[in-house]
Short mmCIF file of C-alpha atoms and ligand atoms in Angstrom, two decimals:
data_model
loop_
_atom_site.label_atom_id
_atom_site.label_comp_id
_atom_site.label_asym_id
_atom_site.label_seq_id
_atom_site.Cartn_x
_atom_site.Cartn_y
_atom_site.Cartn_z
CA UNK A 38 -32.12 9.56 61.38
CA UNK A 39 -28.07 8.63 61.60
CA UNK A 40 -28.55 6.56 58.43
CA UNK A 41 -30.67 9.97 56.95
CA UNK A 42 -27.40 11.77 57.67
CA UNK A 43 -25.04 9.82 56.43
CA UNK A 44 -27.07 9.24 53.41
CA UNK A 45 -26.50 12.78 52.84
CA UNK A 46 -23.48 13.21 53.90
CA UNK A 47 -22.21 10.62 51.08
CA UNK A 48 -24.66 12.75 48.49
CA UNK A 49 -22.49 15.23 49.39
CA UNK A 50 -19.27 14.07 48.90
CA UNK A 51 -20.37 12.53 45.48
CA UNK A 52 -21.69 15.80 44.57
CA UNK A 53 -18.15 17.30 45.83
CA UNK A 54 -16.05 14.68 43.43
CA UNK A 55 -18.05 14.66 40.77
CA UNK A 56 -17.61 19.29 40.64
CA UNK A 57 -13.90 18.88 41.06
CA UNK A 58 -14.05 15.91 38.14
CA UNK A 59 -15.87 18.28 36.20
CA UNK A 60 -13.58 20.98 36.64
CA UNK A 61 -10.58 18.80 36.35
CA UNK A 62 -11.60 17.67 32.69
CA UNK A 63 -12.06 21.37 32.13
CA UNK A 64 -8.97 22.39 32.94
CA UNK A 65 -7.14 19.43 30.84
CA UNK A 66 -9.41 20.50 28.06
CA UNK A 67 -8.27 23.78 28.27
CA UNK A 68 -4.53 22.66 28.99
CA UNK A 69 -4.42 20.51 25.88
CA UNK A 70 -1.97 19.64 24.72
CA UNK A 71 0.23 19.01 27.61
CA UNK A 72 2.61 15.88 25.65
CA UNK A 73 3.02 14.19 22.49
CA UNK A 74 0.10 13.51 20.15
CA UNK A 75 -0.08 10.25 17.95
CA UNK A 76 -1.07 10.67 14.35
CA UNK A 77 -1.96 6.75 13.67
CA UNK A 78 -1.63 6.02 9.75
CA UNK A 79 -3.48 2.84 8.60
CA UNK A 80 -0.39 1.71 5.86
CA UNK A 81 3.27 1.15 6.06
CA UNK A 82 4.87 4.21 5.70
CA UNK A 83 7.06 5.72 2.77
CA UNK A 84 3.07 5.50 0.94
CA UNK A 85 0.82 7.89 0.14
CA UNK A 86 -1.12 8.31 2.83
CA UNK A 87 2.30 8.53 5.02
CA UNK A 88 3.90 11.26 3.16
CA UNK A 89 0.68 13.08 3.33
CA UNK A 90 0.30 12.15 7.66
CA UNK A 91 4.25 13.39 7.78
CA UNK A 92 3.97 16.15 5.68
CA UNK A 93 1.32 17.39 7.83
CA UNK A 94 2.09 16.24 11.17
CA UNK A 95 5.65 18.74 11.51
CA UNK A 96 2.86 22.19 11.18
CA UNK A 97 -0.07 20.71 13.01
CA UNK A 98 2.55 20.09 15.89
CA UNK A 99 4.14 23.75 15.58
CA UNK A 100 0.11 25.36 15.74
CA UNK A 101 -0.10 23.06 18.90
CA UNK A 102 2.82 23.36 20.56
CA UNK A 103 3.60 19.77 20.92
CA UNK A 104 4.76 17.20 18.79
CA UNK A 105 2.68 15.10 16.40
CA UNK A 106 4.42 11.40 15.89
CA UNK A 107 3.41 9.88 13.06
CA UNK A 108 2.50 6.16 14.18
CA UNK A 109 2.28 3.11 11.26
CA UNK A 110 -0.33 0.61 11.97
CA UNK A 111 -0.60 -1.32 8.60
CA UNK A 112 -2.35 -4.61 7.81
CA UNK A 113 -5.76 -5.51 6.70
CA UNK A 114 -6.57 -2.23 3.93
CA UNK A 115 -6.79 0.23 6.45
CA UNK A 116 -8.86 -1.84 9.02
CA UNK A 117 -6.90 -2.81 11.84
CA UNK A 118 -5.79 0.87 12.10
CA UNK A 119 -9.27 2.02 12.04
CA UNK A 120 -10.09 -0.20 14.86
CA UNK A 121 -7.33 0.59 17.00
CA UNK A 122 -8.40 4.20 17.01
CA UNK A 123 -12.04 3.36 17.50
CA UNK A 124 -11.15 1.90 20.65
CA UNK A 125 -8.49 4.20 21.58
CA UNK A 126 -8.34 6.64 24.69
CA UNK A 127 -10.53 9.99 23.33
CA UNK A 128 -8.64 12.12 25.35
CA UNK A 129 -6.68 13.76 21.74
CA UNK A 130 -3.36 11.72 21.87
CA UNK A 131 -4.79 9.64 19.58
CA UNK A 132 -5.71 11.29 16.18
CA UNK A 133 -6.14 9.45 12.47
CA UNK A 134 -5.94 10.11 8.88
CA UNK A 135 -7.40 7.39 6.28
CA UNK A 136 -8.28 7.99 2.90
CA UNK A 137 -11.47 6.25 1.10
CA UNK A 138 -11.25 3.56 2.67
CA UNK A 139 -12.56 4.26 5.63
CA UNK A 140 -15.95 4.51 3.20
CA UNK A 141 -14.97 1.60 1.30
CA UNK A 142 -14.34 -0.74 3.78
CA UNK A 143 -18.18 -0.55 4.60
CA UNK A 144 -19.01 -2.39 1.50
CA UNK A 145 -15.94 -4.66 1.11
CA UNK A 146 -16.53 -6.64 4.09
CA UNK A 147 -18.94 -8.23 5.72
CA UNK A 148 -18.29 -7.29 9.24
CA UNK A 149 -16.08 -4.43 10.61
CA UNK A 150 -15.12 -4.13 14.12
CA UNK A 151 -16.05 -0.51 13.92
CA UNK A 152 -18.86 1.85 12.17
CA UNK A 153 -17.21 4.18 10.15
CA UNK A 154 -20.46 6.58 10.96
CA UNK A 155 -20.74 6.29 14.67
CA UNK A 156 -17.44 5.32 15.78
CA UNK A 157 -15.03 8.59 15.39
CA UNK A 158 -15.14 12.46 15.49
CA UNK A 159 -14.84 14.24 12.76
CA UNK A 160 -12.35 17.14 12.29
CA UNK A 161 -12.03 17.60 8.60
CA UNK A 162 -11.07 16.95 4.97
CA UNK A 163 -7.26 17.20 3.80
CA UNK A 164 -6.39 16.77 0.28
CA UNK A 165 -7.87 14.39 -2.67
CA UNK A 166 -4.72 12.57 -4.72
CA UNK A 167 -5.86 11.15 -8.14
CA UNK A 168 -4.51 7.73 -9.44
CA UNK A 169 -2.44 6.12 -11.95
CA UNK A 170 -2.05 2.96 -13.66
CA UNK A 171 1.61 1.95 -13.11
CA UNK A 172 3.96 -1.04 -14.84
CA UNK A 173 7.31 -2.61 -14.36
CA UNK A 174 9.82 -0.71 -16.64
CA UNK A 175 10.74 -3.95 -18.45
CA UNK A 176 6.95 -4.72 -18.94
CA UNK A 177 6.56 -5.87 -22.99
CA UNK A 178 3.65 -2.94 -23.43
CA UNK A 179 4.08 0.61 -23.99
CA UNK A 180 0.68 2.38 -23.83
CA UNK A 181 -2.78 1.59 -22.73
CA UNK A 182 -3.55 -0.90 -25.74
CA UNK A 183 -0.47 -3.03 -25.74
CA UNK A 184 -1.20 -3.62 -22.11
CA UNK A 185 -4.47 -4.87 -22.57
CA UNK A 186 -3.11 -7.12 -25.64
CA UNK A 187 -0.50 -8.40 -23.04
CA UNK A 188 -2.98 -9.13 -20.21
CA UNK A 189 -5.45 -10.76 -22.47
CA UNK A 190 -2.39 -13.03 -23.52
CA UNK A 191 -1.10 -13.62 -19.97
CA UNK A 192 -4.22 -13.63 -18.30
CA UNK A 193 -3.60 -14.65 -13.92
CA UNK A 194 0.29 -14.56 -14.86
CA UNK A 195 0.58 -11.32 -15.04
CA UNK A 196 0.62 -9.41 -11.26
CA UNK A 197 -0.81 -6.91 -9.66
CA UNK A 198 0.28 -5.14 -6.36
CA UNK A 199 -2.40 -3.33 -3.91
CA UNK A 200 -2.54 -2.79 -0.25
CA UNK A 201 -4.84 -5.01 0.44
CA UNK A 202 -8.71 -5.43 1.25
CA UNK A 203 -9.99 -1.24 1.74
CA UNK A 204 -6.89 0.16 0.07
CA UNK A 205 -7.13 2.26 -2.81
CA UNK A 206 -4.73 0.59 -4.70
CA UNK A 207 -7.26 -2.90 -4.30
CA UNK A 208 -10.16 -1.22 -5.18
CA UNK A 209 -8.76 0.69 -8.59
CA UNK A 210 -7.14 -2.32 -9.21
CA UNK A 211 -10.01 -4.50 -9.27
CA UNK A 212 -12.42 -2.39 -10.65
CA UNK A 213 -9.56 -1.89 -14.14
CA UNK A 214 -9.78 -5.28 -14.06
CA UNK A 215 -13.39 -5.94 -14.07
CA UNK A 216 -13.76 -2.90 -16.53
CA UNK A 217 -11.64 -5.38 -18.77
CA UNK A 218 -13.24 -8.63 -17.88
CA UNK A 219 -10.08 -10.28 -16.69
CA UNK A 220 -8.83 -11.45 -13.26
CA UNK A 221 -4.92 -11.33 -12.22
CA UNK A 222 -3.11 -12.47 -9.72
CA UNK A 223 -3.17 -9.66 -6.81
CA UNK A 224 -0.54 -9.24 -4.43
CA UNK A 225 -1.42 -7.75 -1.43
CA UNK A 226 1.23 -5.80 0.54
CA UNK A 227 0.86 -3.20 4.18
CA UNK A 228 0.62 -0.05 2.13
CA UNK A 229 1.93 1.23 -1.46
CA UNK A 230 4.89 1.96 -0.28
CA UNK A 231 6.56 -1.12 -0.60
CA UNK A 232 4.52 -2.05 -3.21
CA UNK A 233 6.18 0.88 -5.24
CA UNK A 234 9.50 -0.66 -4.16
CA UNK A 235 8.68 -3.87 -5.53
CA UNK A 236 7.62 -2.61 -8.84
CA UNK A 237 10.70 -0.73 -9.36
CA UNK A 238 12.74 -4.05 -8.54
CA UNK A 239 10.56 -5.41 -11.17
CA UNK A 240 8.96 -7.98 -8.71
CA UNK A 241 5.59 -7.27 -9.49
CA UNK A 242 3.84 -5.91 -12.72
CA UNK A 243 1.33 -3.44 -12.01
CA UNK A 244 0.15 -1.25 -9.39
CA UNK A 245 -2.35 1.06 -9.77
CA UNK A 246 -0.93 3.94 -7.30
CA UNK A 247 -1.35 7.47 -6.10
CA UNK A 248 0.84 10.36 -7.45
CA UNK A 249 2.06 11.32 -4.06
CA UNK A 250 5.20 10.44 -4.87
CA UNK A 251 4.91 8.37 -7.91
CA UNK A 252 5.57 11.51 -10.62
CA UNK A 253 9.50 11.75 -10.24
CA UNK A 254 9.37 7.94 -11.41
CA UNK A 255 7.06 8.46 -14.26
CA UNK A 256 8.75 11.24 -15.34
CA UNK A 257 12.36 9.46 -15.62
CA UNK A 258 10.95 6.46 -17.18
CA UNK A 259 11.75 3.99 -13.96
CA UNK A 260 8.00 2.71 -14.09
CA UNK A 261 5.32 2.50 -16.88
CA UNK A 262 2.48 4.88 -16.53
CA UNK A 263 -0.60 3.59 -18.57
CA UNK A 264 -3.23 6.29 -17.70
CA UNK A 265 -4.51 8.05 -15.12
CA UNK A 266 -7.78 8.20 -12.73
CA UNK A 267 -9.10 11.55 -13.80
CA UNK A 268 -11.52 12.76 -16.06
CA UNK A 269 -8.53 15.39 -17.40
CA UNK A 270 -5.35 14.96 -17.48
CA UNK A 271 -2.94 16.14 -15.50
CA UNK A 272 -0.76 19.11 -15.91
CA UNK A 273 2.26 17.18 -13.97
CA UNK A 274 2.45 14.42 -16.72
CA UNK A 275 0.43 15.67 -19.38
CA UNK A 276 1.65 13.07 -21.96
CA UNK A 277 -0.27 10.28 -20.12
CA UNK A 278 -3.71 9.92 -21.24
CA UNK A 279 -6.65 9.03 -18.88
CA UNK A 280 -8.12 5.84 -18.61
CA UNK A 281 -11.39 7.66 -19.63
CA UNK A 282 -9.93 8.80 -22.74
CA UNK A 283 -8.27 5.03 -23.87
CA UNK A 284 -11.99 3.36 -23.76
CA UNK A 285 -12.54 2.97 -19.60
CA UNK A 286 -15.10 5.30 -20.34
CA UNK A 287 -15.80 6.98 -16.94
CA UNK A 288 -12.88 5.56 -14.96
CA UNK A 289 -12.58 8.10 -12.05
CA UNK A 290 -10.83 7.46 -8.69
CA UNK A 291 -9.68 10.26 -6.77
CA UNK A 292 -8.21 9.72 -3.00
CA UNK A 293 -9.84 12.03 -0.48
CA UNK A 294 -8.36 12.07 2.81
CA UNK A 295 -9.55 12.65 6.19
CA UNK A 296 -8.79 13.25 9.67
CA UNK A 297 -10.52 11.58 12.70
CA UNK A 298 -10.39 11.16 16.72
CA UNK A 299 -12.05 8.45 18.69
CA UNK A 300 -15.60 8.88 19.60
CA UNK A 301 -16.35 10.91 22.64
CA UNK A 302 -12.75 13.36 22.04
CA UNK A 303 -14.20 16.54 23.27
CA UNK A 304 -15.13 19.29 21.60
CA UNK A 305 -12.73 21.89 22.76
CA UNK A 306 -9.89 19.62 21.87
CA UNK A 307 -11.42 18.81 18.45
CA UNK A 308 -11.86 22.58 17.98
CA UNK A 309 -8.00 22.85 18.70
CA UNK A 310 -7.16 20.05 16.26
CA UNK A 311 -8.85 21.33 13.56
CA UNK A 312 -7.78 25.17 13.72
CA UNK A 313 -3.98 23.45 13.73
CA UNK A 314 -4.88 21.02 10.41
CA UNK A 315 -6.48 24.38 8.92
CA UNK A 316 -3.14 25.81 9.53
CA UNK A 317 -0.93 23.21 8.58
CA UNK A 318 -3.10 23.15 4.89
CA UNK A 319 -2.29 26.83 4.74
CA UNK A 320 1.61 26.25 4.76
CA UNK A 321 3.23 27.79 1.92
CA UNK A 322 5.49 24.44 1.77
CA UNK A 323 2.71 22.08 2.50
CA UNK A 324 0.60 24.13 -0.38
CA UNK A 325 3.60 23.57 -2.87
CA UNK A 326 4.78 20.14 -1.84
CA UNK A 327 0.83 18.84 -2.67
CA UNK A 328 0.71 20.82 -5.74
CA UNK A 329 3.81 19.61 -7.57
CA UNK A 330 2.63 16.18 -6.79
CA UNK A 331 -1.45 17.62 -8.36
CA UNK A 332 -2.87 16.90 -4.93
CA UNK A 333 -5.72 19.54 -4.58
CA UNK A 334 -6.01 20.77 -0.59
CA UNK A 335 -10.13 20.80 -0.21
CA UNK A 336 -11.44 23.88 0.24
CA UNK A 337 -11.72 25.47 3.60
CA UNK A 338 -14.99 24.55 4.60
CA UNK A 339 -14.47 20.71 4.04
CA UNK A 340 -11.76 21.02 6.52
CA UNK A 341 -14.35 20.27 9.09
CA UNK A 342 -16.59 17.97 10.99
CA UNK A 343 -19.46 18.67 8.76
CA UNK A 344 -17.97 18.35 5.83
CA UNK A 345 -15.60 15.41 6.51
CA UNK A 346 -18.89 13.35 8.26
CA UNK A 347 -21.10 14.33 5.19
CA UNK A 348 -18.25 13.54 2.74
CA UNK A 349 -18.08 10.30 3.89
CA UNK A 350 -21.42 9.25 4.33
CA UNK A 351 -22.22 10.55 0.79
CA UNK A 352 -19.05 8.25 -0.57
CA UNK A 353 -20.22 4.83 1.55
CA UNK A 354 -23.75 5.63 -0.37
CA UNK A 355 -21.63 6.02 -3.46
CA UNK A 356 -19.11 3.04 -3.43
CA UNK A 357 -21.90 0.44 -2.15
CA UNK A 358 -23.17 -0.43 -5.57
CA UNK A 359 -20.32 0.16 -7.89
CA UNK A 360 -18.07 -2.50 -5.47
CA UNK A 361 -21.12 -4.87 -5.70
CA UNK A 362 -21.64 -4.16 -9.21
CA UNK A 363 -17.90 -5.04 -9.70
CA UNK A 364 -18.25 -8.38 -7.23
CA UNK A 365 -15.23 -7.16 -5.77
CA UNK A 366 -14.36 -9.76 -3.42
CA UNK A 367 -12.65 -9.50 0.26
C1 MLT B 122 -0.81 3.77 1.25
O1 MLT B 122 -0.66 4.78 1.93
O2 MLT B 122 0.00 2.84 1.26
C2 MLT B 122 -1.97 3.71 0.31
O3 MLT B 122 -2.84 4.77 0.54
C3 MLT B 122 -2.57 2.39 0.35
C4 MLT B 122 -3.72 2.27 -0.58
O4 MLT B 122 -4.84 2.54 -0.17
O5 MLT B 122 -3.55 1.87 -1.72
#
């Protein structure tokens, strides 16, 4: 009978802690965000994906009233980041933006620490940044042709920065060079970033790049541009062709970008987080700052769970075969 009651009597105060748990996640749910939120960035920053994390971390922290510190964790494409958030708190201090990696990355290694499908929340699409083919100012080639003429005559001398194993820059890298049958010597580096830098030093040869901020450079002659990603041209530097049009027949990268919590971030707070990157795309200055550099903001309704998970999964489908079809190595 005494051990009846106390049995109960411990029922009861479980039952007791558990309601004020509840209510106590409730109320930090509907608190949030009460300090400063973490916007981890897989590459070194002064890259692409950087400027993009930066340019919208300053309005998603206005919409939430807190601020959103932009946090560097480069090394290993992308992957090390993506693992750190994977097994980071998902309480919404810890938020993420990757690019195409996070679906390339599937197919590029053998193992990953993390499933790009089952490991994160989803809050939504950003912005997709096409590509171009970028030399050393004091390389010996001035267009598309001479450079293949070159390579074919230099062969594993000539270099080529990327950002390692799940970057961008790795995979358009590799698949320009399998398009032409050749192999260089790659040079990997923690994001584009300093890549770039080393380009412009003339350290390195090639680097097949994003136009985040890679236009002013074109455009005043201090790199090489050789042709871009995109089926069209693009209105920023209209004078460089496409690879498509100088015989890469169907040579198409475009960068979409996404952002992601940790698995299990609830939904209020995810609801919260994307409202403020929905606002923060909306920026008049954001709007302009992507447009001068022909980023394209996604529409609306990709700025979501459903569109970023769907996105993604439809990309990992995509990549699969054309990186095996390329033997692209890790
Ligand atoms: C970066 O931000 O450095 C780039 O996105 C890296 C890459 O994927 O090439």
């Amino acid at each position: 009978m005494k051990f009846k009651k106390t049995l109960f009597a411990g029922i009861a105060v479980i039952a007791g802690a558990s309601a004020l748990l509840t209510s106590n996640m409730a109320s930090a749910q509907k608190d949030w965000p009460t300090k400063n939120i973490q916007l981890v960035v897989p590459f070194a920053a002064g890259g692409p994906t950087d400027t993009i994390a930066r340019l919208i971390a300053v309005p998603m922290g206005q919409a939430l009233g807190q601020t959103v510190v932009v946090e560097n964790v480069p090394g290993a494409g992308g992957t090390i980041a993506s693992t750190k958030v994977a097994r980071a708190a998902p309480d919404g201090y810890t938020i993420y933006i990757h690019h195409m990696g996070m679906a390339t990355a599937n197919a590029l290694y053998d193992k990953l620490p993390y499933d790009p499908m089952t490991s994160f929340e989803y809050i939504g699409q950003v912005a997709d940044v096409p590509m171009v083919l970028l030399g050393k100012k004091d390389l010996p080639a001035n267009n598309f042709k001479e450079l293949e003429a070159y390579i074919r005559a230099n062969g594993s001398k000539v270099t080529m920065a990327n950002a390692g194993p799940g970057a961008v820059s790795q995979l358009c890298g590799l698949l320009f060079q399998s398009r032409l049958g050749v192999r260089l010597t790659n040079i990997p580096y923690k994001g584009t970033g300093p890549a770039l830098t080393d380009l412009l030093g003339g350290q390195v040869d090639l680097l097949c790049d994003q136009t985040t901020q890679t236009i002013p450079y074109i455009k005043d002659g201090r790199v090489k541009a050789f042709g871009t990603t995109t089926m069209k041209r693009l209105p920023a530097i209209p004078n460089v062709p496409t690879l498509n049009e100088q015989g890469l027949k169907g040579f198409e990268v475009k960068v979409w970008h996404g952002v992601y919590a940790p698995k299990g971030t609830p939904q209020p707070v995810l609801d919260k987080i994307n409202a403020a990157l929905k606002k923060a795309l909306n920026t008049p200055d954001v709007k302009k700052r992507l447009e001068d550099s022909n980023i394209d903001i996604v529409p609306m309704d990709k700025v979501s769970a459903k569109g970023l998970k769907s996105h993604l999964e439809s990309e990992i489908n995509a990549w699969g075969p054309v990186i095996r079809k390329a033997n692209i190595p890790d």
